[in-house]
Amino acid sequence: MSENFKSEPPTNIKFACARLREPPLLALLIKRTYYIVENGTCQLADEQYPIYEDMIFYEKLDPPKLSPPKWDNDLFAFKEMTDVVIQGSVQSYGKSLSETIGEVRFHNVSRSIKVYGNRRCEWDRMGRLRFTPPEPFEKIPLRYDFAYGGQDVTALRRFGDPVEETFDFIRPEWKLSTTSPFHYPRNPTGKGYLIEADRENIETVELPNLEWPEDPMTPERLAVRTVKDWMKGPLPAAFDWYEQSWFPRIACLGFIPDYEIPLQGIPEINLGWVPKDVMEKRSLLDQHMHPFFLQGASPGLTIKGISPKENFLLINIFPERSQKVVQLPGEVPVVMVKLPMRGEVHLFPFLNTVALQADEGKLIMVWSCRAEVQRPYGPPEFESIHYHLRWKRV
């Protein structure tokens, strides 16, 4: 066998196979980590992050609290669009700011998040709900635990959930108390979600730091009234990874919490952030998963047509500069594999993930190089597949 072909790939390269598809697809996943240098160009990093075979979380918390994901499962190899993920914090740059924006622009996308310092809820003299002015801040992470969502702990304590309490006793490792009817299905890790507003929970509720300017949190929207009215709540605002069990991603598996559709319809569909057919009934028994489930970026940041040398403008997100343009490195993997009993096969590259980590000054790109194969391959056979990889500038 030619010395140009290798087996035993490093930890940032891994084979995957879509076994249930006809014909099956074989993929070589390549995770590429770069340093973002001062002028916005990217250089290959000394340390390469490994392929993650499961979701990674920022923190380990006790129920009913939850941590947002820090990274999605890289083995979701056969995405149909590119996930764009921005990780970092909105900066004040030494100014005494109590509110500002964090913004990203690329391709044909422009997304802004309104950022507030900490606020509280209180009743005015007329018995009306109001928010206190936001406090000054140094930086606020663009993570989902700072966006609208979370759980109504007062309602959870008052009413409980007998089914989940039973399973928490029988199967505590399942941690079903983190998926109660009193968690916000779009983002159970966030702040501000209430079923009803009263004197008890208003004193303890934390308000979100991150909001979409077009869909703000207001005192009138603080409480959704009933557990089925959660779709009327504000859309959580963040640029980070989106958890597999959150709506609308979980709808791709046929699981949707009880809901009432708002008069204006489902916002994520109206905005074009998710396909219209994600709400169709489907069954895991039929293995009928909507392919959008594989996309782990925030709704609206799953994009077609991202160039390998795309420019990204980030505003108020990089610590050293209020505006910075990052250009992707403009290189594409060229992969050949030698399959047992078949010979050499060329794999076609697809860009699965672009993740900009502003605080660390790093860019991570995940490529999925694919080809149709005559039969499915499993993990034991991957060791016998040899591959050749080179990088081509575009």
mmCIF file of N, CA, C and O in Angstrom, residues 12 35 78 87 135 149 167 206 231 243 286 291 298 336 342 351 364 366 371 393:
data_model
loop_
_atom_site.group_PDB
_atom_site.id
_atom_site.type_symbol
_atom_site.label_atom_id
_atom_site.label_comp_id
_atom_site.label_asym_id
_atom_site.label_seq_id
_atom_site.Cartn_x
_atom_site.Cartn_y
_atom_site.Cartn_z
ATOM 1 N N ASN A 12 -8.342 14.318 15.932
ATOM 2 C CA ASN A 12 -9.190 15.318 15.272
ATOM 3 C C ASN A 12 -9.698 14.838 13.913
ATOM 4 O O ASN A 12 -10.261 15.625 13.151
ATOM 5 N N TYR A 35 -5.496 29.611 15.096
ATOM 6 C CA TYR A 35 -5.390 30.856 15.848
ATOM 7 C C TYR A 35 -5.903 31.989 14.966
ATOM 8 O O TYR A 35 -5.612 32.053 13.763
ATOM 9 N N PHE A 78 -23.542 14.199 8.798
ATOM 10 C CA PHE A 78 -24.200 14.389 7.502
ATOM 11 C C PHE A 78 -25.196 15.547 7.531
ATOM 12 O O PHE A 78 -26.364 15.411 7.194
ATOM 13 N N GLN A 87 -18.847 32.105 19.912
ATOM 14 C CA GLN A 87 -18.681 31.955 21.355
ATOM 15 C C GLN A 87 -17.789 33.080 21.863
ATOM 16 O O GLN A 87 -16.736 33.354 21.296
ATOM 17 N N GLU A 135 -27.735 47.628 35.344
ATOM 18 C CA GLU A 135 -26.501 48.021 36.008
ATOM 19 C C GLU A 135 -25.337 47.994 35.008
ATOM 20 O O GLU A 135 -25.377 47.271 34.015
ATOM 21 N N GLY A 149 -35.319 32.467 29.364
ATOM 22 C CA GLY A 149 -35.621 31.043 29.517
ATOM 23 C C GLY A 149 -35.497 30.617 30.968
ATOM 24 O O GLY A 149 -35.824 31.358 31.884
ATOM 25 N N PHE A 167 -40.224 8.957 38.466
ATOM 26 C CA PHE A 167 -39.032 8.479 37.759
ATOM 27 C C PHE A 167 -37.749 8.994 38.402
ATOM 28 O O PHE A 167 -36.722 8.322 38.367
ATOM 29 N N GLU A 206 -34.671 36.235 37.982
ATOM 30 C CA GLU A 206 -33.594 36.953 37.316
ATOM 31 C C GLU A 206 -34.026 37.282 35.894
ATOM 32 O O GLU A 206 -34.608 36.442 35.203
ATOM 33 N N MET A 231 -44.968 29.149 23.839
ATOM 34 C CA MET A 231 -44.562 29.685 22.537
ATOM 35 C C MET A 231 -44.722 31.199 22.449
ATOM 36 O O MET A 231 -44.144 31.833 21.575
ATOM 37 N N GLU A 243 -29.009 23.196 22.268
ATOM 38 C CA GLU A 243 -29.086 21.827 22.790
ATOM 39 C C GLU A 243 -30.057 20.953 21.989
ATOM 40 O O GLU A 243 -31.055 21.436 21.462
ATOM 41 N N ASP A 286 -40.241 4.648 13.274
ATOM 42 C CA ASP A 286 -40.117 4.596 11.813
ATOM 43 C C ASP A 286 -38.780 5.151 11.339
ATOM 44 O O ASP A 286 -38.534 5.234 10.146
ATOM 45 N N PRO A 291 -33.885 15.878 9.045
ATOM 46 C CA PRO A 291 -32.436 16.107 9.038
ATOM 47 C C PRO A 291 -32.003 17.384 9.745
ATOM 48 O O PRO A 291 -30.828 17.511 10.111
ATOM 49 N N SER A 298 -27.435 27.966 16.707
ATOM 50 C CA SER A 298 -28.630 28.691 17.125
ATOM 51 C C SER A 298 -29.587 28.846 15.950
ATOM 52 O O SER A 298 -29.151 29.001 14.805
ATOM 53 N N MET A 336 -8.901 11.042 -0.311
ATOM 54 C CA MET A 336 -9.099 9.759 -0.986
ATOM 55 C C MET A 336 -9.046 8.676 0.083
ATOM 56 O O MET A 336 -8.267 8.757 1.032
ATOM 57 N N ARG A 342 -12.791 -2.666 -2.836
ATOM 58 C CA ARG A 342 -13.316 -1.682 -3.786
ATOM 59 C C ARG A 342 -12.224 -0.782 -4.370
ATOM 60 O O ARG A 342 -12.302 -0.374 -5.505
ATOM 61 N N LEU A 351 -18.619 21.596 4.466
ATOM 62 C CA LEU A 351 -18.284 22.335 5.684
ATOM 63 C C LEU A 351 -19.424 22.207 6.698
ATOM 64 O O LEU A 351 -20.470 22.832 6.550
ATOM 65 N N ILE A 364 -12.570 27.238 14.820
ATOM 66 C CA ILE A 364 -12.659 25.789 14.647
ATOM 67 C C ILE A 364 -13.574 25.514 13.458
ATOM 68 O O ILE A 364 -14.690 26.044 13.384
ATOM 69 N N VAL A 366 -15.134 22.235 11.117
ATOM 70 C CA VAL A 366 -15.327 20.790 10.998
ATOM 71 C C VAL A 366 -15.780 20.482 9.584
ATOM 72 O O VAL A 366 -16.815 20.983 9.132
ATOM 73 N N ALA A 371 -18.864 10.289 0.599
ATOM 74 C CA ALA A 371 -19.112 9.584 -0.662
ATOM 75 C C ALA A 371 -20.127 8.477 -0.412
ATOM 76 O O ALA A 371 -20.199 7.916 0.692
ATOM 77 N N ARG A 393 -5.711 25.221 -1.457
ATOM 78 C CA ARG A 393 -6.132 26.621 -1.318
ATOM 79 C C ARG A 393 -7.203 26.960 -2.353
ATOM 80 O O ARG A 393 -7.152 26.473 -3.491
#
